[in-house]
Amino acid sequence: MKKIKLSLLLLFMAMASMAQQQAPVIKQGSTVGYTLRLHGQQVAFSLTFTRLSDSVILDWKVRNTTTGTYVILPQAVSKANRLSFVQPEPDTKVVLPPDQTFFFISKTALQNLLQKRSFAYDNTIYDLQNDGEATTMTVDGKTLNLLHVVARNETTQYWILNNPDLPLICRITGNPLEVDMEINSLK
């Protein structure tokens, strides 16, 4: 009887551990909230995934007042090597070039990061870190399993959701463009 109880306890502990490490599901209709730090100012920014298939359509909102849309093409979702930092234009639908993503890295970049421990974006190489820096974050009760990367010869650091379907950037610090951000909600 003790062996059965111990086995069940171990099984439940393993299941709980696996559940905590699974990436949260980001699906059509999901909204992600961020705090952006722009040149010393703090701004509330949210993204709603209105389409998640071959292409990604993101409706954005700043301070719950100004809105617009970004369209990320299928080629970019798959193989982009640049991140768009173009300032959002109010009431405009912006189709990004096929080499750019917005607030996430491409699937190819994530594959390179997981396989080679580095990836290139914006002509910068980012290396996966194992330095004890937090690689999980809890947002709205969901545990996010993150990959912490640091730019070679620069100060930029990203924390990227370890999710092959959508490697969302959850935090940026040290951005030379002075646009840092951190996720604060996921619904």
Short mmCIF file of N, CA and C in Angstrom, two decimals:
data_model
loop_
_atom_site.label_atom_id
_atom_site.label_comp_id
_atom_site.label_asym_id
_atom_site.label_seq_id
_atom_site.Cartn_x
_atom_site.Cartn_y
_atom_site.Cartn_z
N MET A 1 0.83 -1.19 0.00
CA MET A 1 0.00 0.00 0.00
C MET A 1 0.87 1.25 0.00
N LYS A 2 1.98 1.24 0.78
CA LYS A 2 2.88 2.38 0.83
C LYS A 2 3.51 2.62 -0.53
N LYS A 3 3.84 1.53 -1.22
CA LYS A 3 4.45 1.67 -2.54
C LYS A 3 3.47 2.30 -3.53
N ILE A 4 2.21 1.93 -3.43
CA ILE A 4 1.20 2.49 -4.33
C ILE A 4 1.04 3.98 -4.06
N LYS A 5 0.95 4.36 -2.78
CA LYS A 5 0.81 5.77 -2.42
C LYS A 5 2.02 6.57 -2.88
N LEU A 6 3.21 6.02 -2.68
CA LEU A 6 4.43 6.70 -3.11
C LEU A 6 4.46 6.84 -4.63
N SER A 7 4.06 5.79 -5.34
CA SER A 7 4.03 5.85 -6.80
C SER A 7 3.04 6.89 -7.30
N LEU A 8 1.85 6.94 -6.68
CA LEU A 8 0.86 7.94 -7.06
C LEU A 8 1.35 9.35 -6.77
N LEU A 9 2.00 9.53 -5.61
CA LEU A 9 2.54 10.84 -5.26
C LEU A 9 3.57 11.29 -6.29
N LEU A 10 4.48 10.40 -6.65
CA LEU A 10 5.50 10.72 -7.65
C LEU A 10 4.88 11.03 -9.02
N LEU A 11 3.85 10.26 -9.38
CA LEU A 11 3.17 10.49 -10.65
C LEU A 11 2.52 11.87 -10.67
N PHE A 12 1.81 12.25 -9.60
CA PHE A 12 1.18 13.57 -9.53
C PHE A 12 2.21 14.69 -9.54
N MET A 13 3.33 14.49 -8.87
CA MET A 13 4.38 15.51 -8.87
C MET A 13 4.95 15.68 -10.27
N ALA A 14 5.17 14.59 -10.97
CA ALA A 14 5.69 14.66 -12.34
C ALA A 14 4.70 15.36 -13.27
N MET A 15 3.42 15.04 -13.12
CA MET A 15 2.40 15.67 -13.95
C MET A 15 2.31 17.16 -13.67
N ALA A 16 2.40 17.55 -12.42
CA ALA A 16 2.36 18.97 -12.06
C ALA A 16 3.56 19.70 -12.64
N SER A 17 4.72 19.06 -12.56
CA SER A 17 5.93 19.68 -13.10
C SER A 17 5.81 19.87 -14.61
N MET A 18 5.31 18.86 -15.32
CA MET A 18 5.16 18.97 -16.77
C MET A 18 4.14 20.04 -17.13
N ALA A 19 3.06 20.14 -16.39
CA ALA A 19 2.03 21.13 -16.67
C ALA A 19 2.59 22.54 -16.53
N GLN A 20 3.47 22.75 -15.55
CA GLN A 20 4.05 24.06 -15.35
C GLN A 20 4.99 24.44 -16.49
N GLN A 21 5.62 23.47 -17.12
CA GLN A 21 6.60 23.77 -18.16
C GLN A 21 5.99 23.89 -19.55
N GLN A 22 4.71 23.52 -19.73
CA GLN A 22 4.09 23.64 -21.03
C GLN A 22 3.85 25.11 -21.36
N ALA A 23 4.10 25.44 -22.60
CA ALA A 23 3.89 26.83 -23.04
C ALA A 23 2.40 27.13 -23.02
N PRO A 24 2.03 28.31 -22.55
CA PRO A 24 0.61 28.67 -22.59
C PRO A 24 0.16 28.75 -24.04
N VAL A 25 -1.09 28.46 -24.25
CA VAL A 25 -1.63 28.48 -25.60
C VAL A 25 -1.95 29.92 -25.97
N ILE A 26 -1.33 30.37 -27.04
CA ILE A 26 -1.67 31.66 -27.62
C ILE A 26 -2.41 31.33 -28.90
N LYS A 27 -3.66 31.74 -28.93
CA LYS A 27 -4.51 31.37 -30.06
C LYS A 27 -5.20 32.62 -30.60
N GLN A 28 -5.94 32.42 -31.67
CA GLN A 28 -6.69 33.54 -32.23
C GLN A 28 -7.58 34.12 -31.15
N GLY A 29 -7.50 35.43 -30.96
CA GLY A 29 -8.27 36.10 -29.93
C GLY A 29 -7.50 36.37 -28.64
N SER A 30 -6.33 35.73 -28.48
CA SER A 30 -5.51 35.98 -27.28
C SER A 30 -5.01 37.42 -27.29
N THR A 31 -4.94 38.01 -26.10
CA THR A 31 -4.42 39.37 -25.94
C THR A 31 -3.25 39.34 -24.98
N VAL A 32 -2.16 39.98 -25.38
CA VAL A 32 -0.95 40.05 -24.57
C VAL A 32 -0.72 41.52 -24.23
N GLY A 33 -0.56 41.80 -22.93
CA GLY A 33 -0.30 43.16 -22.49
C GLY A 33 1.17 43.34 -22.14
N TYR A 34 1.70 44.50 -22.46
CA TYR A 34 3.10 44.82 -22.19
C TYR A 34 3.19 46.19 -21.53
N THR A 35 4.27 46.38 -20.82
CA THR A 35 4.69 47.71 -20.40
C THR A 35 5.91 48.04 -21.24
N LEU A 36 5.80 49.11 -22.04
CA LEU A 36 6.92 49.57 -22.86
C LEU A 36 7.61 50.71 -22.15
N ARG A 37 8.92 50.71 -22.23
CA ARG A 37 9.71 51.82 -21.71
C ARG A 37 10.42 52.46 -22.89
N LEU A 38 9.95 53.66 -23.25
CA LEU A 38 10.43 54.36 -24.43
C LEU A 38 11.10 55.65 -24.01
N HIS A 39 12.40 55.74 -24.15
CA HIS A 39 13.13 56.97 -23.87
C HIS A 39 12.74 57.56 -22.52
N GLY A 40 12.66 56.71 -21.51
CA GLY A 40 12.35 57.16 -20.15
C GLY A 40 10.87 57.23 -19.81
N GLN A 41 9.99 56.99 -20.77
CA GLN A 41 8.55 57.00 -20.50
C GLN A 41 8.04 55.57 -20.45
N GLN A 42 6.96 55.38 -19.69
CA GLN A 42 6.34 54.07 -19.57
C GLN A 42 4.97 54.12 -20.25
N VAL A 43 4.69 53.12 -21.11
CA VAL A 43 3.46 53.12 -21.90
C VAL A 43 2.82 51.74 -21.85
N ALA A 44 1.49 51.70 -21.65
CA ALA A 44 0.74 50.45 -21.74
C ALA A 44 0.50 50.13 -23.21
N PHE A 45 0.79 48.87 -23.59
CA PHE A 45 0.68 48.45 -24.99
C PHE A 45 0.10 47.04 -25.00
N SER A 46 -0.87 46.79 -25.87
CA SER A 46 -1.41 45.43 -25.96
C SER A 46 -1.49 44.97 -27.40
N LEU A 47 -1.41 43.67 -27.57
CA LEU A 47 -1.51 43.02 -28.87
C LEU A 47 -2.60 41.97 -28.80
N THR A 48 -3.51 41.97 -29.77
CA THR A 48 -4.52 40.92 -29.87
C THR A 48 -4.25 40.16 -31.16
N PHE A 49 -4.16 38.85 -31.04
CA PHE A 49 -3.89 37.99 -32.19
C PHE A 49 -5.22 37.72 -32.89
N THR A 50 -5.49 38.49 -33.94
CA THR A 50 -6.76 38.32 -34.65
C THR A 50 -6.68 37.24 -35.72
N ARG A 51 -5.45 36.87 -36.09
CA ARG A 51 -5.26 35.75 -37.01
C ARG A 51 -3.95 35.07 -36.66
N LEU A 52 -4.01 33.74 -36.56
CA LEU A 52 -2.82 32.93 -36.30
C LEU A 52 -2.90 31.71 -37.20
N SER A 53 -2.39 31.82 -38.38
CA SER A 53 -2.34 30.68 -39.29
C SER A 53 -1.04 30.80 -40.05
N ASP A 54 -1.10 30.80 -41.37
CA ASP A 54 0.13 30.98 -42.13
C ASP A 54 0.71 32.37 -41.91
N SER A 55 -0.16 33.36 -41.83
CA SER A 55 0.28 34.71 -41.48
C SER A 55 -0.26 35.05 -40.09
N VAL A 56 0.26 36.13 -39.52
CA VAL A 56 -0.20 36.58 -38.20
C VAL A 56 -0.69 38.01 -38.34
N ILE A 57 -1.88 38.26 -37.82
CA ILE A 57 -2.41 39.62 -37.80
C ILE A 57 -2.54 40.03 -36.34
N LEU A 58 -1.89 41.14 -36.02
CA LEU A 58 -1.88 41.67 -34.65
C LEU A 58 -2.58 43.02 -34.63
N ASP A 59 -3.62 43.13 -33.83
CA ASP A 59 -4.23 44.42 -33.57
C ASP A 59 -3.57 44.97 -32.31
N TRP A 60 -3.04 46.17 -32.38
CA TRP A 60 -2.34 46.76 -31.24
C TRP A 60 -3.14 47.92 -30.68
N LYS A 61 -2.87 48.20 -29.42
CA LYS A 61 -3.54 49.31 -28.74
C LYS A 61 -2.54 49.94 -27.78
N VAL A 62 -2.45 51.26 -27.79
CA VAL A 62 -1.60 52.01 -26.87
C VAL A 62 -2.50 52.77 -25.91
N ARG A 63 -2.24 52.58 -24.62
CA ARG A 63 -3.00 53.27 -23.56
C ARG A 63 -4.51 53.15 -23.74
N ASN A 64 -4.95 52.04 -24.32
CA ASN A 64 -6.38 51.78 -24.52
C ASN A 64 -7.08 52.85 -25.35
N THR A 65 -6.33 53.61 -26.13
CA THR A 65 -6.96 54.67 -26.93
C THR A 65 -6.59 54.58 -28.41
N THR A 66 -5.33 54.47 -28.73
CA THR A 66 -4.87 54.48 -30.12
C THR A 66 -4.71 53.05 -30.60
N THR A 67 -5.18 52.76 -31.81
CA THR A 67 -5.15 51.39 -32.32
C THR A 67 -4.60 51.33 -33.74
N GLY A 68 -4.23 50.12 -34.14
CA GLY A 68 -3.77 49.86 -35.49
C GLY A 68 -3.55 48.37 -35.67
N THR A 69 -2.99 47.99 -36.81
CA THR A 69 -2.82 46.58 -37.14
C THR A 69 -1.47 46.35 -37.80
N TYR A 70 -0.85 45.23 -37.43
CA TYR A 70 0.34 44.74 -38.12
C TYR A 70 0.00 43.40 -38.76
N VAL A 71 0.45 43.20 -39.99
CA VAL A 71 0.30 41.93 -40.68
C VAL A 71 1.70 41.37 -40.88
N ILE A 72 1.92 40.16 -40.38
CA ILE A 72 3.21 39.48 -40.54
C ILE A 72 2.99 38.36 -41.55
N LEU A 73 3.71 38.43 -42.64
CA LEU A 73 3.53 37.50 -43.75
C LEU A 73 4.00 36.08 -43.41
N PRO A 74 3.47 35.08 -44.14
CA PRO A 74 3.87 33.68 -43.88
C PRO A 74 5.38 33.46 -43.95
N GLN A 75 6.05 34.10 -44.93
CA GLN A 75 7.50 33.95 -45.05
C GLN A 75 8.19 34.46 -43.79
N ALA A 76 7.70 35.53 -43.22
CA ALA A 76 8.29 36.11 -42.02
C ALA A 76 8.07 35.21 -40.81
N VAL A 77 6.86 34.69 -40.66
CA VAL A 77 6.57 33.78 -39.55
C VAL A 77 7.53 32.61 -39.58
N SER A 78 7.80 32.13 -40.77
CA SER A 78 8.67 30.97 -40.93
C SER A 78 10.17 31.31 -40.85
N LYS A 79 10.61 32.35 -41.58
CA LYS A 79 12.06 32.53 -41.77
C LYS A 79 12.61 33.93 -41.57
N ALA A 80 11.86 34.84 -40.99
CA ALA A 80 12.36 36.22 -40.85
C ALA A 80 13.66 36.27 -40.07
N ASN A 81 14.43 37.32 -40.33
CA ASN A 81 15.69 37.51 -39.60
C ASN A 81 15.84 38.95 -39.10
N ARG A 82 14.71 39.65 -39.03
CA ARG A 82 14.72 41.03 -38.53
C ARG A 82 13.46 41.25 -37.69
N LEU A 83 13.60 42.14 -36.72
CA LEU A 83 12.49 42.52 -35.86
C LEU A 83 12.09 43.94 -36.21
N SER A 84 10.81 44.18 -36.39
CA SER A 84 10.35 45.52 -36.72
C SER A 84 10.23 46.35 -35.44
N PHE A 85 10.86 47.51 -35.45
CA PHE A 85 10.69 48.48 -34.37
C PHE A 85 10.06 49.76 -34.90
N VAL A 86 9.35 49.63 -36.04
CA VAL A 86 8.68 50.78 -36.63
C VAL A 86 7.60 51.26 -35.67
N GLN A 87 7.58 52.55 -35.43
CA GLN A 87 6.58 53.10 -34.53
C GLN A 87 5.18 52.86 -35.11
N PRO A 88 4.27 52.35 -34.29
CA PRO A 88 2.91 52.10 -34.78
C PRO A 88 2.24 53.38 -35.30
N GLU A 89 1.54 53.23 -36.42
CA GLU A 89 0.80 54.35 -37.00
C GLU A 89 -0.67 54.18 -36.67
N PRO A 90 -1.28 55.17 -36.01
CA PRO A 90 -2.69 55.06 -35.61
C PRO A 90 -3.62 54.80 -36.80
N ASP A 91 -4.59 53.92 -36.56
CA ASP A 91 -5.65 53.60 -37.52
C ASP A 91 -5.10 53.16 -38.87
N THR A 92 -3.96 52.47 -38.85
CA THR A 92 -3.32 52.03 -40.08
C THR A 92 -3.04 50.54 -40.02
N LYS A 93 -3.18 49.88 -41.16
CA LYS A 93 -2.81 48.47 -41.28
C LYS A 93 -1.45 48.44 -41.97
N VAL A 94 -0.42 47.97 -41.25
CA VAL A 94 0.94 47.93 -41.78
C VAL A 94 1.29 46.48 -42.09
N VAL A 95 1.62 46.22 -43.36
CA VAL A 95 2.08 44.89 -43.76
C VAL A 95 3.60 44.94 -43.72
N LEU A 96 4.17 44.14 -42.83
CA LEU A 96 5.63 44.13 -42.68
C LEU A 96 6.28 43.39 -43.85
N PRO A 97 7.52 43.74 -44.17
CA PRO A 97 8.26 43.02 -45.22
C PRO A 97 8.43 41.54 -44.84
N PRO A 98 8.70 40.69 -45.81
CA PRO A 98 8.79 39.24 -45.54
C PRO A 98 9.98 38.82 -44.68
N ASP A 99 10.87 39.75 -44.35
CA ASP A 99 12.01 39.40 -43.49
C ASP A 99 11.83 39.93 -42.06
N GLN A 100 10.63 40.46 -41.72
CA GLN A 100 10.42 41.08 -40.41
C GLN A 100 9.25 40.47 -39.65
N THR A 101 9.46 40.35 -38.33
CA THR A 101 8.40 39.98 -37.41
C THR A 101 8.19 41.12 -36.44
N PHE A 102 7.18 41.00 -35.60
CA PHE A 102 6.87 42.03 -34.62
C PHE A 102 6.50 41.34 -33.31
N PHE A 103 7.33 41.54 -32.28
CA PHE A 103 7.15 41.00 -30.93
C PHE A 103 7.32 39.48 -30.86
N PHE A 104 7.81 38.86 -31.89
CA PHE A 104 8.19 37.44 -31.83
C PHE A 104 9.27 37.19 -32.86
N ILE A 105 10.01 36.09 -32.66
CA ILE A 105 11.04 35.72 -33.64
C ILE A 105 10.46 34.63 -34.53
N SER A 106 11.09 34.41 -35.67
CA SER A 106 10.61 33.40 -36.62
C SER A 106 10.86 31.99 -36.09
N LYS A 107 10.15 31.05 -36.69
CA LYS A 107 10.30 29.64 -36.31
C LYS A 107 11.72 29.14 -36.61
N THR A 108 12.30 29.60 -37.71
CA THR A 108 13.68 29.22 -38.04
C THR A 108 14.66 29.75 -37.01
N ALA A 109 14.46 30.99 -36.57
CA ALA A 109 15.34 31.56 -35.54
C ALA A 109 15.26 30.75 -34.25
N LEU A 110 14.04 30.35 -33.86
CA LEU A 110 13.89 29.54 -32.65
C LEU A 110 14.57 28.18 -32.82
N GLN A 111 14.41 27.56 -33.98
CA GLN A 111 15.08 26.28 -34.23
C GLN A 111 16.59 26.42 -34.09
N ASN A 112 17.16 27.48 -34.67
CA ASN A 112 18.60 27.72 -34.56
C ASN A 112 19.00 27.91 -33.11
N LEU A 113 18.20 28.66 -32.36
CA LEU A 113 18.51 28.89 -30.95
C LEU A 113 18.53 27.58 -30.17
N LEU A 114 17.55 26.73 -30.40
CA LEU A 114 17.48 25.46 -29.67
C LEU A 114 18.55 24.47 -30.10
N GLN A 115 18.88 24.46 -31.40
CA GLN A 115 19.84 23.49 -31.91
C GLN A 115 21.29 23.97 -31.79
N LYS A 116 21.53 25.24 -32.08
CA LYS A 116 22.90 25.76 -32.12
C LYS A 116 23.23 26.69 -30.96
N ARG A 117 22.22 26.98 -30.11
CA ARG A 117 22.36 27.84 -28.94
C ARG A 117 22.59 29.30 -29.30
N SER A 118 22.26 29.66 -30.56
CA SER A 118 22.35 31.06 -30.98
C SER A 118 21.48 31.25 -32.22
N PHE A 119 21.16 32.51 -32.50
CA PHE A 119 20.44 32.84 -33.73
C PHE A 119 20.83 34.26 -34.13
N ALA A 120 20.62 34.59 -35.40
CA ALA A 120 20.93 35.92 -35.90
C ALA A 120 19.65 36.65 -36.24
N TYR A 121 19.55 37.88 -35.77
CA TYR A 121 18.42 38.76 -36.07
C TYR A 121 18.97 40.17 -36.16
N ASP A 122 18.55 40.91 -37.15
CA ASP A 122 19.01 42.29 -37.33
C ASP A 122 20.54 42.39 -37.37
N ASN A 123 21.17 41.45 -38.05
CA ASN A 123 22.63 41.42 -38.18
C ASN A 123 23.35 41.34 -36.84
N THR A 124 22.68 40.81 -35.85
CA THR A 124 23.25 40.62 -34.52
C THR A 124 23.07 39.16 -34.13
N ILE A 125 24.09 38.60 -33.51
CA ILE A 125 23.99 37.22 -33.04
C ILE A 125 23.60 37.24 -31.57
N TYR A 126 22.59 36.45 -31.23
CA TYR A 126 22.11 36.32 -29.86
C TYR A 126 22.45 34.92 -29.36
N ASP A 127 23.06 34.86 -28.18
CA ASP A 127 23.48 33.59 -27.59
C ASP A 127 22.60 33.22 -26.41
N LEU A 128 22.24 31.94 -26.36
CA LEU A 128 21.46 31.40 -25.26
C LEU A 128 22.29 31.43 -23.99
N GLN A 129 21.69 31.86 -22.90
CA GLN A 129 22.40 31.99 -21.62
C GLN A 129 22.02 30.88 -20.66
N ASN A 130 22.99 30.45 -19.88
CA ASN A 130 22.77 29.52 -18.77
C ASN A 130 23.44 30.12 -17.55
N ASP A 131 23.09 31.36 -17.23
CA ASP A 131 23.79 32.10 -16.19
C ASP A 131 22.99 32.25 -14.90
N GLY A 132 21.95 31.45 -14.76
CA GLY A 132 21.14 31.55 -13.55
C GLY A 132 20.07 32.62 -13.65
N GLU A 133 20.04 33.37 -14.74
CA GLU A 133 19.00 34.38 -14.94
C GLU A 133 17.65 33.65 -15.02
N ALA A 134 16.63 34.26 -14.47
CA ALA A 134 15.30 33.63 -14.44
C ALA A 134 14.87 33.21 -15.83
N THR A 135 14.48 31.94 -15.98
CA THR A 135 14.01 31.45 -17.27
C THR A 135 12.53 31.06 -17.19
N THR A 136 11.89 31.43 -16.11
CA THR A 136 10.44 31.32 -16.04
C THR A 136 9.89 32.64 -15.54
N MET A 137 8.66 32.87 -15.88
CA MET A 137 7.97 34.08 -15.44
C MET A 137 6.51 33.68 -15.29
N THR A 138 5.85 34.17 -14.28
CA THR A 138 4.43 33.88 -14.11
C THR A 138 3.63 35.13 -14.47
N VAL A 139 2.69 34.94 -15.39
CA VAL A 139 1.84 36.03 -15.86
C VAL A 139 0.40 35.53 -15.84
N ASP A 140 -0.46 36.21 -15.11
CA ASP A 140 -1.87 35.82 -14.99
C ASP A 140 -2.02 34.35 -14.61
N GLY A 141 -1.18 33.88 -13.70
CA GLY A 141 -1.25 32.51 -13.21
C GLY A 141 -0.67 31.47 -14.15
N LYS A 142 -0.12 31.91 -15.28
CA LYS A 142 0.49 30.99 -16.25
C LYS A 142 2.00 31.07 -16.14
N THR A 143 2.64 29.91 -16.04
CA THR A 143 4.10 29.89 -15.99
C THR A 143 4.64 29.86 -17.41
N LEU A 144 5.46 30.84 -17.73
CA LEU A 144 6.07 30.94 -19.05
C LEU A 144 7.48 30.38 -19.00
N ASN A 145 7.77 29.43 -19.84
CA ASN A 145 9.11 28.87 -19.97
C ASN A 145 9.87 29.71 -21.00
N LEU A 146 10.88 30.43 -20.52
CA LEU A 146 11.56 31.41 -21.37
C LEU A 146 12.99 30.99 -21.72
N LEU A 147 13.45 31.47 -22.84
CA LEU A 147 14.83 31.33 -23.27
C LEU A 147 15.48 32.70 -23.16
N HIS A 148 16.54 32.81 -22.38
CA HIS A 148 17.22 34.08 -22.16
C HIS A 148 18.39 34.17 -23.12
N VAL A 149 18.41 35.21 -23.96
CA VAL A 149 19.51 35.40 -24.92
C VAL A 149 20.11 36.78 -24.73
N VAL A 150 21.40 36.87 -25.05
CA VAL A 150 22.13 38.14 -24.95
C VAL A 150 22.84 38.36 -26.28
N ALA A 151 22.77 39.60 -26.76
CA ALA A 151 23.43 39.95 -28.02
C ALA A 151 24.94 39.97 -27.82
N ARG A 152 25.65 39.40 -28.79
CA ARG A 152 27.11 39.46 -28.75
C ARG A 152 27.55 40.90 -28.96
N ASN A 153 28.49 41.36 -28.16
CA ASN A 153 29.08 42.70 -28.29
C ASN A 153 28.07 43.83 -28.18
N GLU A 154 26.92 43.58 -27.57
CA GLU A 154 25.91 44.62 -27.35
C GLU A 154 25.28 44.39 -25.99
N THR A 155 24.37 45.27 -25.62
CA THR A 155 23.74 45.18 -24.30
C THR A 155 22.35 44.55 -24.34
N THR A 156 21.81 44.30 -25.52
CA THR A 156 20.44 43.82 -25.65
C THR A 156 20.27 42.41 -25.13
N GLN A 157 19.18 42.21 -24.37
CA GLN A 157 18.81 40.89 -23.87
C GLN A 157 17.33 40.67 -24.18
N TYR A 158 17.00 39.45 -24.62
CA TYR A 158 15.62 39.04 -24.86
C TYR A 158 15.30 37.84 -23.98
N TRP A 159 14.06 37.78 -23.55
CA TRP A 159 13.49 36.58 -22.92
C TRP A 159 12.36 36.15 -23.84
N ILE A 160 12.51 34.97 -24.47
CA ILE A 160 11.63 34.50 -25.53
C ILE A 160 10.86 33.28 -25.04
N LEU A 161 9.56 33.28 -25.30
CA LEU A 161 8.72 32.13 -24.94
C LEU A 161 9.19 30.91 -25.73
N ASN A 162 9.48 29.84 -25.01
CA ASN A 162 9.92 28.60 -25.65
C ASN A 162 8.69 27.87 -26.18
N ASN A 163 8.22 28.34 -27.33
CA ASN A 163 7.00 27.82 -27.94
C ASN A 163 7.23 27.77 -29.45
N PRO A 164 7.33 26.56 -30.02
CA PRO A 164 7.64 26.47 -31.46
C PRO A 164 6.56 27.06 -32.36
N ASP A 165 5.33 27.16 -31.87
CA ASP A 165 4.26 27.74 -32.69
C ASP A 165 4.32 29.26 -32.73
N LEU A 166 4.76 29.87 -31.62
CA LEU A 166 4.85 31.33 -31.56
C LEU A 166 5.89 31.73 -30.51
N PRO A 167 7.15 31.89 -30.92
CA PRO A 167 8.21 32.28 -29.98
C PRO A 167 8.13 33.78 -29.64
N LEU A 168 7.17 34.09 -28.79
CA LEU A 168 6.86 35.46 -28.40
C LEU A 168 7.97 36.06 -27.55
N ILE A 169 8.34 37.28 -27.83
CA ILE A 169 9.32 37.98 -26.99
C ILE A 169 8.56 38.53 -25.78
N CYS A 170 8.96 38.10 -24.60
CA CYS A 170 8.26 38.48 -23.38
C CYS A 170 8.94 39.64 -22.65
N ARG A 171 10.22 39.83 -22.92
CA ARG A 171 10.94 40.91 -22.25
C ARG A 171 12.14 41.31 -23.09
N ILE A 172 12.41 42.61 -23.15
CA ILE A 172 13.63 43.14 -23.78
C ILE A 172 14.23 44.15 -22.82
N THR A 173 15.54 44.04 -22.61
CA THR A 173 16.27 45.07 -21.85
C THR A 173 17.54 45.42 -22.63
N GLY A 174 18.04 46.63 -22.39
CA GLY A 174 19.28 47.06 -23.00
C GLY A 174 19.21 47.33 -24.49
N ASN A 175 18.03 47.57 -25.00
CA ASN A 175 17.85 47.83 -26.43
C ASN A 175 18.52 49.16 -26.81
N PRO A 176 19.43 49.16 -27.79
CA PRO A 176 20.10 50.41 -28.17
C PRO A 176 19.13 51.45 -28.75
N LEU A 177 17.94 51.02 -29.18
CA LEU A 177 16.93 51.96 -29.66
C LEU A 177 16.13 52.57 -28.51
N GLU A 178 16.48 52.18 -27.30
CA GLU A 178 15.82 52.65 -26.07
C GLU A 178 14.34 52.29 -26.05
N VAL A 179 14.01 51.09 -26.55
CA VAL A 179 12.66 50.56 -26.47
C VAL A 179 12.75 49.22 -25.74
N ASP A 180 12.55 49.26 -24.43
CA ASP A 180 12.54 48.04 -23.63
C ASP A 180 11.09 47.72 -23.28
N MET A 181 10.84 46.45 -22.97
CA MET A 181 9.46 46.09 -22.66
C MET A 181 9.41 44.81 -21.85
N GLU A 182 8.24 44.60 -21.23
CA GLU A 182 8.01 43.39 -20.46
C GLU A 182 6.53 43.03 -20.49
N ILE A 183 6.25 41.75 -20.68
CA ILE A 183 4.88 41.26 -20.69
C ILE A 183 4.30 41.41 -19.29
N ASN A 184 3.00 41.78 -19.21
CA ASN A 184 2.37 41.87 -17.90
C ASN A 184 0.99 41.23 -17.85
N SER A 185 0.48 40.79 -19.01
CA SER A 185 -0.79 40.05 -19.00
C SER A 185 -0.87 39.16 -20.23
N LEU A 186 -1.62 38.06 -20.08
CA LEU A 186 -1.79 37.10 -21.15
C LEU A 186 -3.18 36.47 -20.99
N LYS A 187 -4.08 36.86 -21.90
CA LYS A 187 -5.46 36.38 -21.80
C LYS A 187 -5.93 35.82 -23.11
#
